[in-house]
PDB file of C-alpha atoms in Angstrom:
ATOM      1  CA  UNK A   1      55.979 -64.147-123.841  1.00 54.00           C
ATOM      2  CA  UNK A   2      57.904 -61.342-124.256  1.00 52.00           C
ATOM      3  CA  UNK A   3      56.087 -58.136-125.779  1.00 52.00           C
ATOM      4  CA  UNK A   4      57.802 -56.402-128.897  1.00 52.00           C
ATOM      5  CA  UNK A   5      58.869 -52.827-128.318  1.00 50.00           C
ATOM      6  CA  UNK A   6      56.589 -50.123-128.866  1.00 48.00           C
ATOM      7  CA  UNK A   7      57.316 -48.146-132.220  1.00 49.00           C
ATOM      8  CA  UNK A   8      57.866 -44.281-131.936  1.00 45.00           C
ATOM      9  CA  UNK A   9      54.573 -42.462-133.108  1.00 44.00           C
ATOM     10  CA  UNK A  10      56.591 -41.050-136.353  1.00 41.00           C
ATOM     11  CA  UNK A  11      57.515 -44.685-137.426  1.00 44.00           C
ATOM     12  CA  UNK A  12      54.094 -45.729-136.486  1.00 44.00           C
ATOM     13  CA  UNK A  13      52.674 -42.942-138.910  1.00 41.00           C
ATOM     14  CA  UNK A  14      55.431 -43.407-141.645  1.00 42.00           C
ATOM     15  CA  UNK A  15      54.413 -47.082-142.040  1.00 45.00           C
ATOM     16  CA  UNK A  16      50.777 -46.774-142.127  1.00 43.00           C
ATOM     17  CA  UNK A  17      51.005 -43.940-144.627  1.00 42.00           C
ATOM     18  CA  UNK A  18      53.323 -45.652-146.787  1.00 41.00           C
ATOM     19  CA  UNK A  19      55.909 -42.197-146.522  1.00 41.00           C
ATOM     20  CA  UNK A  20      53.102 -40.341-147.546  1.00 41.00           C
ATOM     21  CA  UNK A  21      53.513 -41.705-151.301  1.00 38.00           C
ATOM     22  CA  UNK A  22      50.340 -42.323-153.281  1.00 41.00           C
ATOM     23  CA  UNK A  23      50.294 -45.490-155.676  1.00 41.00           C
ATOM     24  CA  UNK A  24      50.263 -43.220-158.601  1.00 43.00           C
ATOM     25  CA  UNK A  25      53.058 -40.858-157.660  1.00 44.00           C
ATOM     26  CA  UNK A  26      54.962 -43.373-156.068  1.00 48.00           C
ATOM     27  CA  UNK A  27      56.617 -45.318-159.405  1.00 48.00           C
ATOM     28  CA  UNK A  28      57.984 -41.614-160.270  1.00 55.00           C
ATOM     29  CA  UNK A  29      59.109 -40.426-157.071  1.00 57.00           C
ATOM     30  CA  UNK A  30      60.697 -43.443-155.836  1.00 63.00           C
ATOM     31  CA  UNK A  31      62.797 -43.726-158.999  1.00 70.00           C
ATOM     32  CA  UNK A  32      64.433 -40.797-158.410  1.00 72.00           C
ATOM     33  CA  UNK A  33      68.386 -41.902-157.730  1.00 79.00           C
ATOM     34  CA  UNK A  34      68.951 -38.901-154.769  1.00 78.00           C
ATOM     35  CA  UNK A  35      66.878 -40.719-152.492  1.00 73.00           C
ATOM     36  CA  UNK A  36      69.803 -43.193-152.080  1.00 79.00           C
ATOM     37  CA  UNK A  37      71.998 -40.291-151.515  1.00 85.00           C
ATOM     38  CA  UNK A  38      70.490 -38.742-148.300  1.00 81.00           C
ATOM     39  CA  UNK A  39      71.428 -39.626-144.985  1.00 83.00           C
ATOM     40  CA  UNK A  40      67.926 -39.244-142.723  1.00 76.00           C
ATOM     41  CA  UNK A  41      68.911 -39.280-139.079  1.00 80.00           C
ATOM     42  CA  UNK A  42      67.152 -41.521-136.934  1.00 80.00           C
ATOM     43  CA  UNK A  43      63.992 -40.171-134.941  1.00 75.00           C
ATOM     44  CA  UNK A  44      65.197 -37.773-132.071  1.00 77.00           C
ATOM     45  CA  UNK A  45      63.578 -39.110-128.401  1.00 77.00           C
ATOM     46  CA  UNK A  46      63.177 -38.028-125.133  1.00 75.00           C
ATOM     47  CA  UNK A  47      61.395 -34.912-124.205  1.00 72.00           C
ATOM     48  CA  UNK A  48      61.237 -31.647-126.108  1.00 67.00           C
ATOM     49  CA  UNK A  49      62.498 -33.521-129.380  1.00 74.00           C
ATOM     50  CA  UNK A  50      60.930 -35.306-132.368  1.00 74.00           C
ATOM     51  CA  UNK A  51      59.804 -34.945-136.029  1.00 79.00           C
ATOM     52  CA  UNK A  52      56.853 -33.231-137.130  1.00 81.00           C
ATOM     53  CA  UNK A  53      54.134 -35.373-138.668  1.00 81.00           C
ATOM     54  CA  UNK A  54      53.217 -34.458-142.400  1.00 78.00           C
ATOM     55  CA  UNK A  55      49.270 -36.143-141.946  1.00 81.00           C
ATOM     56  CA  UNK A  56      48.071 -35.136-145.736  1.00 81.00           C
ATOM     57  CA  UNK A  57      49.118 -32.772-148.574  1.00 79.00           C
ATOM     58  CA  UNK A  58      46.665 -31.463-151.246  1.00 82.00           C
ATOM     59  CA  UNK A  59      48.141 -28.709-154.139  1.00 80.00           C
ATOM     60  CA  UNK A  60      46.364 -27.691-156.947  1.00 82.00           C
ATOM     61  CA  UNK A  61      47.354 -25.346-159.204  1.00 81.00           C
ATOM     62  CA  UNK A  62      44.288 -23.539-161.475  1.00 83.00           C
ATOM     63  CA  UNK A  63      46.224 -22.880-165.050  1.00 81.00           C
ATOM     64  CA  UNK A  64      43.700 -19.620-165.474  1.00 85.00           C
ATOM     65  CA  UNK A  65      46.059 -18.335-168.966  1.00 83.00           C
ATOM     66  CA  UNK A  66      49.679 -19.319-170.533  1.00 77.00           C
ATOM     67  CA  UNK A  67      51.344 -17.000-167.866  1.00 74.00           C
ATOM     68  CA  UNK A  68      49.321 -17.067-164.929  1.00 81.00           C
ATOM     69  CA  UNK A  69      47.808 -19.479-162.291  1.00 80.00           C
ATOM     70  CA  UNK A  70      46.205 -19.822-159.213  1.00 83.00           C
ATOM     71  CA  UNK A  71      47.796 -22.586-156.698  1.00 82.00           C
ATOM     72  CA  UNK A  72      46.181 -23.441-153.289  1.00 82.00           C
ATOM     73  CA  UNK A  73      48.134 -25.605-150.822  1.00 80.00           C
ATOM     74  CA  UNK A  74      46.913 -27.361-148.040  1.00 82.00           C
ATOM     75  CA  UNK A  75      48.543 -29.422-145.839  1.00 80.00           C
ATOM     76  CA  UNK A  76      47.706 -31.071-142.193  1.00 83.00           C
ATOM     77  CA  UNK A  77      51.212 -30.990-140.168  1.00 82.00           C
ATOM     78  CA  UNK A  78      51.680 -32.168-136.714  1.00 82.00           C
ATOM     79  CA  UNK A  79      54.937 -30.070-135.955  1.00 81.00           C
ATOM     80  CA  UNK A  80      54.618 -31.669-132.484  1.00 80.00           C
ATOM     81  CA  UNK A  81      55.578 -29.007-130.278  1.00 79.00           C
ATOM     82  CA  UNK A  82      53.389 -28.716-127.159  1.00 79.00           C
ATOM     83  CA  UNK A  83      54.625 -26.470-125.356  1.00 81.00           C
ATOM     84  CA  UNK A  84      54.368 -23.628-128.727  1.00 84.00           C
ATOM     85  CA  UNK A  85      51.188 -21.900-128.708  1.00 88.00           C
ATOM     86  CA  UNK A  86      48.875 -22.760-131.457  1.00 87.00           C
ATOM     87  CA  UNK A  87      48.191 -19.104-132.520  1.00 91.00           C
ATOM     88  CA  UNK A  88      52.573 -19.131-132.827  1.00 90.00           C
ATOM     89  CA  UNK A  89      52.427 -22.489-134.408  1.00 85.00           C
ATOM     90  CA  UNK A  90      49.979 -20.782-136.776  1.00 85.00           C
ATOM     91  CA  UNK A  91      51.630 -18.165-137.441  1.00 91.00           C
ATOM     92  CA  UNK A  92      54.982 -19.465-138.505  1.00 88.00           C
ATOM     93  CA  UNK A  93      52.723 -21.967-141.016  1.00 83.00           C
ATOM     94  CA  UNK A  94      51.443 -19.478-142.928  1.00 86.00           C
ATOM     95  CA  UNK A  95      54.672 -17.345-143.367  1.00 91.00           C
ATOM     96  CA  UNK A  96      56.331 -20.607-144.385  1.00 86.00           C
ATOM     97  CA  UNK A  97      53.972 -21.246-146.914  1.00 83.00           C
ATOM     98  CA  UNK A  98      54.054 -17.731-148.421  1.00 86.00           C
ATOM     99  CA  UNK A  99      57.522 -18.162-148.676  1.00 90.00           C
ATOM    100  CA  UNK A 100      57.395 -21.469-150.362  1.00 85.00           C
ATOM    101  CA  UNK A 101      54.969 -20.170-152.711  1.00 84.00           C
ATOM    102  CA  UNK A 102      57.450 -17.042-153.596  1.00 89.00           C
ATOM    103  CA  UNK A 103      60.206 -19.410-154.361  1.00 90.00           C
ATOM    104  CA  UNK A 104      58.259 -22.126-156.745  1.00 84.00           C
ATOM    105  CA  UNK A 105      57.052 -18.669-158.585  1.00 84.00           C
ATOM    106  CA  UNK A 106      60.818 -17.568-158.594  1.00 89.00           C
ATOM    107  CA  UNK A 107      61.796 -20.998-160.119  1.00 87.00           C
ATOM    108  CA  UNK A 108      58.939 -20.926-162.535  1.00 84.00           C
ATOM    109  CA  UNK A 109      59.931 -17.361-163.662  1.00 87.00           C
ATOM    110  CA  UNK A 110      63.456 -18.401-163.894  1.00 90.00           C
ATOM    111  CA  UNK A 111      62.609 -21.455-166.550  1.00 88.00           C
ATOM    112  CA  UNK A 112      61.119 -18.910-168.721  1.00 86.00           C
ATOM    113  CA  UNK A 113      63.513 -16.359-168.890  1.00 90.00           C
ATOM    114  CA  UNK A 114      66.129 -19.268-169.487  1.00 89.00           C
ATOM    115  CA  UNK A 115      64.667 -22.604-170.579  1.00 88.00           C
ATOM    116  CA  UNK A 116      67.861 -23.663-172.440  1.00 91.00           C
ATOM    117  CA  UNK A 117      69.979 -24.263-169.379  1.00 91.00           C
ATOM    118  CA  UNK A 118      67.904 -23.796-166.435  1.00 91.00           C
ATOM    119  CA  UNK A 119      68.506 -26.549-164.220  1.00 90.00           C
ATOM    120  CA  UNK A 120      64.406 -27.180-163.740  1.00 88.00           C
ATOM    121  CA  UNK A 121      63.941 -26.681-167.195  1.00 89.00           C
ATOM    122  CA  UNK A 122      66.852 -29.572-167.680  1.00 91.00           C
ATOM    123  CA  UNK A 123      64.694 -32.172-165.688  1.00 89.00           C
ATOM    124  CA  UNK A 124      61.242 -31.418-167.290  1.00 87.00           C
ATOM    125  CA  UNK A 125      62.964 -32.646-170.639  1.00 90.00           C
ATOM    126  CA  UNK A 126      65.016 -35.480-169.113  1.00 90.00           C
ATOM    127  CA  UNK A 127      61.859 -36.612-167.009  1.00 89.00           C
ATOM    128  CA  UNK A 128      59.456 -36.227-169.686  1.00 88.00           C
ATOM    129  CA  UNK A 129      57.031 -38.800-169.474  1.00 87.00           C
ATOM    130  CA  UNK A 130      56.294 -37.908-165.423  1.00 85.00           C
ATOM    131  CA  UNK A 131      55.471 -34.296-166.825  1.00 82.00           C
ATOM    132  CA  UNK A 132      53.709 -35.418-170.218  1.00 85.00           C
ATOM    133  CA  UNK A 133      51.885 -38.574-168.616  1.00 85.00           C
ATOM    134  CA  UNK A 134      51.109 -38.316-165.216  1.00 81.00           C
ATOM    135  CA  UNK A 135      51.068 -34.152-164.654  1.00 78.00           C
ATOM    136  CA  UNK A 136      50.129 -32.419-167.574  1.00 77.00           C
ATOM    137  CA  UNK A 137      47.095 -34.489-167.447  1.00 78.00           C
ATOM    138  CA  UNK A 138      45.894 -32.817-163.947  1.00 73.00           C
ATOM    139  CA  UNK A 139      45.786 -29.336-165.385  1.00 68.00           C
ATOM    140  CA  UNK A 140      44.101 -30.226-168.808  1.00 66.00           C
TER     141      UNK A 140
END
């Protein structure tokens, strides 16, 4: 008998975690009609290339008044780069989240100074019922 080919580690880990989708966020974010749209490469191979792994992904946000909150992000990535010291690999993580932060407070400024025609603002009304039914819920 012939033996199937082995499957890269980042299809292995895409399978098992289903793209990282949960079963409740997965009937919203699956709708959404620009996932047809983008063109994912295939998986680089061969030494010195690859994908990093995204293992788990926890936010939550702490609404503390109606202008301020707390939001604490963590998230286990295998950027898959051996030959990068950890304490670099570290490093670069945590300025990459600060600057992620920074930018969803930008956009979340941005909606309130201009919630008429603010593009985010524009998809909280036109996707209402993910916002109303499945989010809003979290923070009440």
């Amino acid at each position: 008998q012939k033996e199937a080919p082995r499957k890269h580690a980042d299809e292995e880990h895409e399978e098992k975690a289903g793209l990282g989708l949960t079963n409740t966020t997965k009937s919203f974010l699956s709708l959404d009609p620009v996932l047809k749209t983008l063109k994912i490469p295939p998986i680089p191979r061969g030494l010195g290339n690859g994908r990093a792994t995204l293992k788990s992904f926890q936010a939550v946000t702490d609404v503390l008044s109606p202008n301020k909150a707390r939001t604490r992000i963590v998230l286990n990535v295998d950027p898959n780069l051996p030959f990068i010291p950890q304490a670099l690999i570290d490093f670069c993580m945590k300025k990459m989240a600060g600057v992620m932060l920074n930018r969803l407070q930008s956009c979340a400024k941005k909606i309130t100074k201009d919630p008429l025609t603010n593009v985010h603002a524009k998809r909280i009304r036109r996707e209402f019922p993910f916002y109303n039914t499945w989010l809003l819920p979290l923070f009440v």
